[in-house]
Amino acid sequence: MKRLSWPRRLPIDPYILLLLGTVALAALLPARGAGADVASGASTGAIAFLFFLYGARLSTREAMDGLRHWRLHVTVLACTFVVFPLLGLASRGLVPVLLTDPLFQGLLFLTLVPSTIQSSIAFTSIARGNVPAAICAGSFSSLVGIVLTPLLAAALLGGSGGGFSADSVVEIVLQLLVPFVAGQVLRRWIGGFVVRHKKVLGLVDRGSILLVVYTAFSEGMVRGVWHQVSPARLAGLLAVEAVLLAVMLVLTWYGAKGLGFGRADRIAIQFAGSKKSLAAGLPMASRRPKGGLAASGACSRRAGRRPAYWLYVVGARCAECACMASRGRRELSDRP
């Protein structure tokens, strides 16, 4: 009797199916109450463990090379805080045909927040890109965004983007930097074991992304985010964000190629330069000012921000999986 096996070449990457399944699970069985706390804690722990494993796997020289790669870091920052906001401002022309004014405000705010760290690094690792540079680029983007995002929001959205928070700096240091440094310190004893068991790191990579998506989408379901926007407007927002993501994926890849970056660096730039952070942006988007008509208008804009976030983040994960699957198939077909 023949054993069933997973097809080697599917029209859709299996990880995309896992992502979509995670979204469906969150829609049907969102984490609530104590369950939400457990899911959030598991997501935070998985990210910290992921950075610990990267610290144990990477040599100190590789980490320092990534830190000194200033051209890559400047390119990612330019994509995150210059190109993205310009595209966000250009979407003003889509009001009121595809977007309402609150949805435009949400889309514009989305373009102002920093890149996500964990997913950028995980996808860069899975695609065999420059992981040390991705770690530094994502960290720099988050730290710069703590200051720059409120300033950009104040200039473009009338001061409704929140303010500087020292707690954000502490959170980044404790969740990302401390585990990475701990891994570097213990690398002498556990580095060989981590290198020999690369599959474990791959599972943590992919599993942490699924946890983040499930936690974020569950929060959206519990808050009733999808009931704040009509289906037609939601479809319009999805179309606009799909185009925005496609433009950024193309610009980051071919722009980096035009600047003379190698393939490993282009992968890091594409994944770090095309995504936005839920963890950094949603707290700012959720802050509510006090008082009068200005407050009600700001709250209306915040209602538009949340759907923009969740749709873009989930769509970005699926699109990037598709990019990796396509490149993987090309590489396999090119091998003798």
Coordinates of C-alpha atoms in Angstrom, one line a residue:
M1 CA 0.0 0.0 0.0
K2 CA 1.5 3.4 -1.0
R3 CA 2.1 6.0 1.6
L4 CA 0.6 9.4 1.1
S5 CA 3.2 12.1 0.7
W6 CA 3.0 15.9 0.5
P7 CA 3.3 17.1 -3.1
R8 CA 6.7 18.6 -3.7
R9 CA 5.5 21.3 -6.0
L10 CA 2.1 22.9 -5.1
P11 CA 0.6 25.8 -6.9
I12 CA 0.4 27.5 -3.5
D13 CA 3.2 27.5 -1.0
P14 CA 2.1 25.3 2.1
Y15 CA 3.1 28.1 4.4
I16 CA 0.6 30.5 2.8
L17 CA -2.1 27.9 3.5
L18 CA -0.9 27.8 7.1
L19 CA -1.1 31.6 7.3
L20 CA -4.6 31.6 5.8
G21 CA -5.6 28.8 8.2
T22 CA -4.3 30.8 11.1
V23 CA -6.4 33.8 10.0
A24 CA -9.5 31.5 9.7
L25 CA -8.8 30.1 13.1
A26 CA -8.6 33.6 14.6
A27 CA -11.8 34.5 12.9
L28 CA -13.7 31.5 14.2
L29 CA -12.0 31.1 17.5
P30 CA -10.3 34.3 18.5
A31 CA -8.3 34.4 21.7
R32 CA -10.3 36.2 24.5
G33 CA -9.6 37.2 28.0
A34 CA -7.1 34.9 29.7
G35 CA -6.6 33.1 26.3
A36 CA -5.6 36.3 24.7
D37 CA -3.0 36.9 27.5
V38 CA -1.6 33.4 27.0
A39 CA -1.4 33.9 23.2
S40 CA 0.2 37.3 23.6
G41 CA 2.7 35.9 26.1
A42 CA 3.5 32.9 23.9
S43 CA 4.1 35.3 20.9
T44 CA 6.4 37.5 23.0
G45 CA 8.3 34.4 24.3
A46 CA 8.7 32.9 20.8
I47 CA 10.1 36.2 19.5
A48 CA 12.6 36.4 22.4
F49 CA 13.6 32.8 21.9
L50 CA 14.0 33.4 18.2
F51 CA 16.5 36.3 18.9
F52 CA 18.3 34.1 21.4
L53 CA 18.8 31.4 18.8
Y54 CA 20.0 34.0 16.3
G55 CA 22.5 35.2 18.8
A56 CA 23.7 31.7 19.4
R57 CA 24.0 30.9 15.7
L58 CA 25.7 34.0 14.4
S59 CA 29.3 34.7 15.1
T60 CA 30.4 38.0 16.6
R61 CA 32.1 38.9 13.4
E62 CA 28.9 38.3 11.4
A63 CA 26.9 40.4 13.9
M64 CA 29.4 43.3 13.7
D65 CA 29.5 43.1 9.9
G66 CA 25.7 43.5 9.9
L67 CA 26.0 46.4 12.3
R68 CA 28.5 48.2 10.0
H69 CA 26.5 47.8 6.8
W70 CA 25.4 51.4 6.8
R71 CA 24.3 51.6 3.2
L72 CA 21.7 48.8 3.7
H73 CA 20.4 50.5 6.9
V74 CA 20.1 53.9 5.2
T75 CA 18.2 52.2 2.3
V76 CA 15.8 50.5 4.6
L77 CA 15.2 53.7 6.6
A78 CA 14.6 55.6 3.4
C79 CA 12.0 53.0 2.2
T80 CA 10.3 53.1 5.6
F81 CA 10.2 56.8 6.4
V82 CA 10.4 58.4 2.9
V83 CA 9.1 56.2 0.1
F84 CA 6.2 54.7 2.2
P85 CA 4.9 58.1 3.4
L86 CA 5.1 59.6 -0.1
L87 CA 3.0 56.7 -1.4
G88 CA 0.6 57.2 1.5
L89 CA 0.2 60.9 0.6
A90 CA -0.4 60.0 -3.1
S91 CA -3.4 57.8 -2.0
R92 CA -5.3 60.9 -1.1
G93 CA -6.4 60.9 -4.8
L94 CA -8.4 57.8 -4.1
V95 CA -10.8 59.6 -1.8
P96 CA -13.8 59.2 -2.0
V97 CA -13.8 56.7 -4.9
L98 CA -12.1 53.8 -3.0
L99 CA -11.4 55.2 0.4
T100 CA -13.2 57.3 2.9
D101 CA -11.3 60.1 4.6
P102 CA -10.9 58.0 7.9
L103 CA -9.6 55.1 5.9
F104 CA -7.2 57.4 4.0
Q105 CA -6.0 58.7 7.4
G106 CA -5.5 55.1 8.6
L107 CA -3.6 54.2 5.4
L108 CA -1.4 57.3 5.7
F109 CA -0.7 56.5 9.4
L110 CA 0.3 53.0 8.4
T111 CA 3.0 54.3 6.1
L112 CA 4.5 56.4 8.9
V113 CA 5.3 53.6 11.4
P114 CA 8.6 51.6 11.5
S115 CA 9.3 48.3 10.0
T116 CA 8.6 45.1 12.0
I117 CA 11.7 43.4 13.4
Q118 CA 10.7 39.8 14.0
S119 CA 9.0 39.0 10.7
S120 CA 11.6 40.9 8.7
I121 CA 14.3 38.7 10.2
A122 CA 12.3 35.5 10.1
F123 CA 11.5 35.9 6.4
T124 CA 15.1 37.0 5.6
S125 CA 16.4 33.8 7.3
I126 CA 13.9 31.6 5.5
A127 CA 14.9 33.1 2.1
R128 CA 18.6 32.8 3.0
G129 CA 19.3 36.5 3.1
N130 CA 21.7 38.6 5.2
V131 CA 20.3 37.9 8.6
P132 CA 22.8 40.0 10.7
A133 CA 22.0 43.1 8.5
A134 CA 18.3 42.4 8.8
I135 CA 18.5 42.2 12.6
C136 CA 20.3 45.6 12.8
A137 CA 18.1 47.2 10.1
G138 CA 14.9 46.2 11.8
S139 CA 16.2 47.3 15.2
F140 CA 17.3 50.7 13.9
S141 CA 14.0 51.2 12.2
S142 CA 12.1 50.5 15.4
L143 CA 14.3 52.8 17.5
V144 CA 14.2 55.6 14.9
G145 CA 10.4 55.2 14.6
I146 CA 9.9 55.8 18.3
V147 CA 10.9 59.4 17.7
L148 CA 10.2 59.9 14.0
T149 CA 6.7 58.4 13.7
P150 CA 5.1 60.8 16.2
L151 CA 6.9 63.8 14.4
L152 CA 5.6 62.7 11.0
A153 CA 2.1 62.1 12.3
A154 CA 2.1 65.5 13.9
A155 CA 3.1 67.1 10.6
L156 CA 0.8 65.1 8.3
L157 CA -2.1 64.1 10.6
G158 CA -2.4 67.1 12.9
G159 CA -0.7 65.6 15.9
S160 CA -2.8 62.5 16.3
G161 CA 0.0 60.0 16.2
G162 CA 0.9 59.6 19.8
G163 CA 4.2 60.6 21.4
F164 CA 7.6 59.4 22.4
S165 CA 7.6 56.5 24.9
A166 CA 10.6 55.5 26.9
D167 CA 8.7 52.2 27.6
S168 CA 9.0 51.4 23.9
V169 CA 12.8 51.6 24.1
V170 CA 12.9 49.4 27.2
E171 CA 10.5 46.9 25.6
I172 CA 12.7 46.6 22.4
V173 CA 15.9 46.2 24.5
L174 CA 14.4 43.5 26.8
Q175 CA 12.6 41.5 24.2
L176 CA 15.1 41.6 21.4
L177 CA 18.6 42.9 22.4
V178 CA 18.9 41.1 25.7
P179 CA 18.1 37.6 24.3
F180 CA 20.4 38.2 21.3
V181 CA 23.3 39.2 23.6
A182 CA 22.6 36.2 25.8
G183 CA 22.8 34.0 22.8
Q184 CA 26.1 35.6 21.8
V185 CA 27.5 35.0 25.3
L186 CA 26.4 31.4 25.4
R187 CA 27.4 30.7 21.8
R188 CA 30.7 29.2 22.9
W189 CA 28.8 26.3 24.5
I190 CA 25.6 26.0 22.5
G191 CA 26.5 27.5 19.1
G192 CA 27.5 24.2 17.5
F193 CA 24.3 22.5 18.7
V194 CA 22.1 25.4 17.2
V195 CA 24.0 25.2 13.9
R196 CA 23.6 21.4 13.7
H197 CA 19.8 21.7 14.3
K198 CA 18.8 24.4 11.8
K199 CA 15.4 22.9 11.5
V200 CA 14.6 24.0 15.0
L201 CA 15.4 27.6 14.1
G202 CA 13.2 27.3 11.0
L203 CA 10.3 26.0 13.0
V204 CA 10.7 28.9 15.5
D205 CA 10.9 31.4 12.6
R206 CA 7.7 30.2 11.0
G207 CA 5.9 29.4 14.3
S208 CA 6.5 32.9 15.7
I209 CA 5.0 34.5 12.6
L210 CA 1.9 32.3 12.9
L211 CA 1.6 33.3 16.6
V212 CA 1.9 37.0 15.8
V213 CA -0.7 36.8 13.1
Y214 CA -3.1 34.8 15.3
T215 CA -2.7 37.2 18.2
A216 CA -3.1 40.3 16.1
F217 CA -6.1 39.0 14.1
S218 CA -7.8 37.7 17.3
E219 CA -7.5 41.2 18.8
G220 CA -9.1 42.6 15.7
M221 CA -12.0 40.2 15.9
V222 CA -12.6 40.8 19.6
R223 CA -12.6 44.6 19.1
G224 CA -15.0 44.3 16.2
V225 CA -12.7 46.0 13.8
W226 CA -14.2 44.4 10.7
H227 CA -17.7 45.8 11.6
Q228 CA -16.4 49.4 11.6
V229 CA -16.1 49.4 7.8
S230 CA -18.6 48.4 5.1
P231 CA -17.7 45.4 3.0
A232 CA -17.4 47.5 -0.1
R233 CA -15.0 50.0 1.6
L234 CA -13.1 47.0 3.1
A235 CA -12.7 45.6 -0.4
G236 CA -11.4 48.9 -1.7
L237 CA -9.0 49.2 1.2
L238 CA -7.7 45.6 0.5
A239 CA -7.2 46.5 -3.2
V240 CA -5.3 49.7 -2.4
E241 CA -3.1 47.9 0.2
A242 CA -2.4 45.1 -2.3
V243 CA -1.1 47.6 -4.8
L244 CA 0.9 49.5 -2.1
L245 CA 2.5 46.2 -1.0
A246 CA 3.3 45.2 -4.6
V247 CA 4.8 48.6 -5.4
M248 CA 7.1 48.4 -2.3
L249 CA 8.1 44.8 -3.0
V250 CA 9.1 45.8 -6.5
L251 CA 10.8 49.0 -5.5
T252 CA 12.8 47.4 -2.7
W253 CA 14.0 44.5 -4.8
Y254 CA 14.9 46.3 -8.0
G255 CA 15.9 49.5 -6.3
A256 CA 18.4 47.6 -4.1
K257 CA 19.6 45.8 -7.3
G258 CA 20.1 49.2 -9.0
L259 CA 22.1 50.4 -6.0
G260 CA 24.5 47.5 -6.4
F261 CA 23.5 45.3 -3.5
G262 CA 24.1 41.5 -3.6
R263 CA 21.3 39.0 -3.5
A264 CA 21.5 38.4 0.2
D265 CA 21.4 42.1 1.0
R266 CA 18.5 42.6 -1.5
I267 CA 16.5 40.0 0.4
A268 CA 17.1 41.8 3.7
I269 CA 16.1 45.1 2.2
Q270 CA 13.0 43.8 0.6
F271 CA 11.6 42.2 3.7
A272 CA 12.7 44.9 6.1
G273 CA 11.6 47.7 3.8
S274 CA 8.2 46.5 2.7
K275 CA 6.6 45.8 6.1
K276 CA 5.1 47.7 8.9
S277 CA 5.0 47.0 12.6
L278 CA 1.7 46.1 14.4
A279 CA 3.4 46.2 17.8
A280 CA 4.8 49.7 17.3
G281 CA 1.8 51.2 15.3
L282 CA -1.3 49.9 17.0
P283 CA -0.6 51.4 20.5
M284 CA -0.2 54.8 18.8
A285 CA -3.3 54.3 16.6
S286 CA -5.3 53.3 19.7
R287 CA -4.6 56.4 21.8
R288 CA -7.7 58.6 22.2
P289 CA -7.5 62.3 22.8
K290 CA -9.8 64.1 25.1
G291 CA -12.4 66.8 24.3
G292 CA -15.0 67.9 21.8
L293 CA -15.3 67.6 18.1
A294 CA -11.6 67.3 17.6
A295 CA -11.6 64.2 19.8
S296 CA -14.5 62.6 17.8
G297 CA -12.8 63.3 14.6
A298 CA -9.5 61.8 15.8
C299 CA -11.4 58.7 17.1
S300 CA -13.0 58.4 13.6
R301 CA -9.5 58.3 12.1
R302 CA -8.4 55.7 14.5
A303 CA -11.4 53.5 13.5
G304 CA -9.9 53.7 10.0
R305 CA -6.4 52.8 11.1
R306 CA -7.1 49.4 12.6
P307 CA -8.5 47.7 9.5
A308 CA -5.6 49.2 7.5
Y309 CA -3.1 47.6 9.9
W310 CA -4.5 44.1 10.0
L311 CA -5.2 43.8 6.3
Y312 CA -1.7 45.0 5.4
V313 CA 0.1 42.8 7.9
V314 CA -1.7 39.6 6.9
G315 CA -1.5 40.5 3.2
A316 CA 2.2 41.2 3.5
R317 CA 2.9 37.8 5.1
C318 CA 1.1 35.9 2.4
A319 CA 2.7 37.9 -0.4
E320 CA 6.2 37.5 1.0
C321 CA 5.6 33.7 1.3
A322 CA 4.6 33.7 -2.3
C323 CA 7.8 35.6 -3.2
M324 CA 9.9 33.1 -1.3
A325 CA 8.1 30.2 -2.9
S326 CA 8.6 31.6 -6.4
R327 CA 12.3 32.2 -5.8
G328 CA 12.7 28.7 -4.3
R329 CA 11.2 27.1 -7.3
R330 CA 13.4 29.1 -9.7
E331 CA 16.5 28.1 -7.8
L332 CA 15.4 24.4 -7.9
S333 CA 14.8 24.6 -11.6
D334 CA 18.2 26.2 -12.2
R335 CA 20.0 23.4 -10.5
P336 CA 21.5 20.7 -12.7

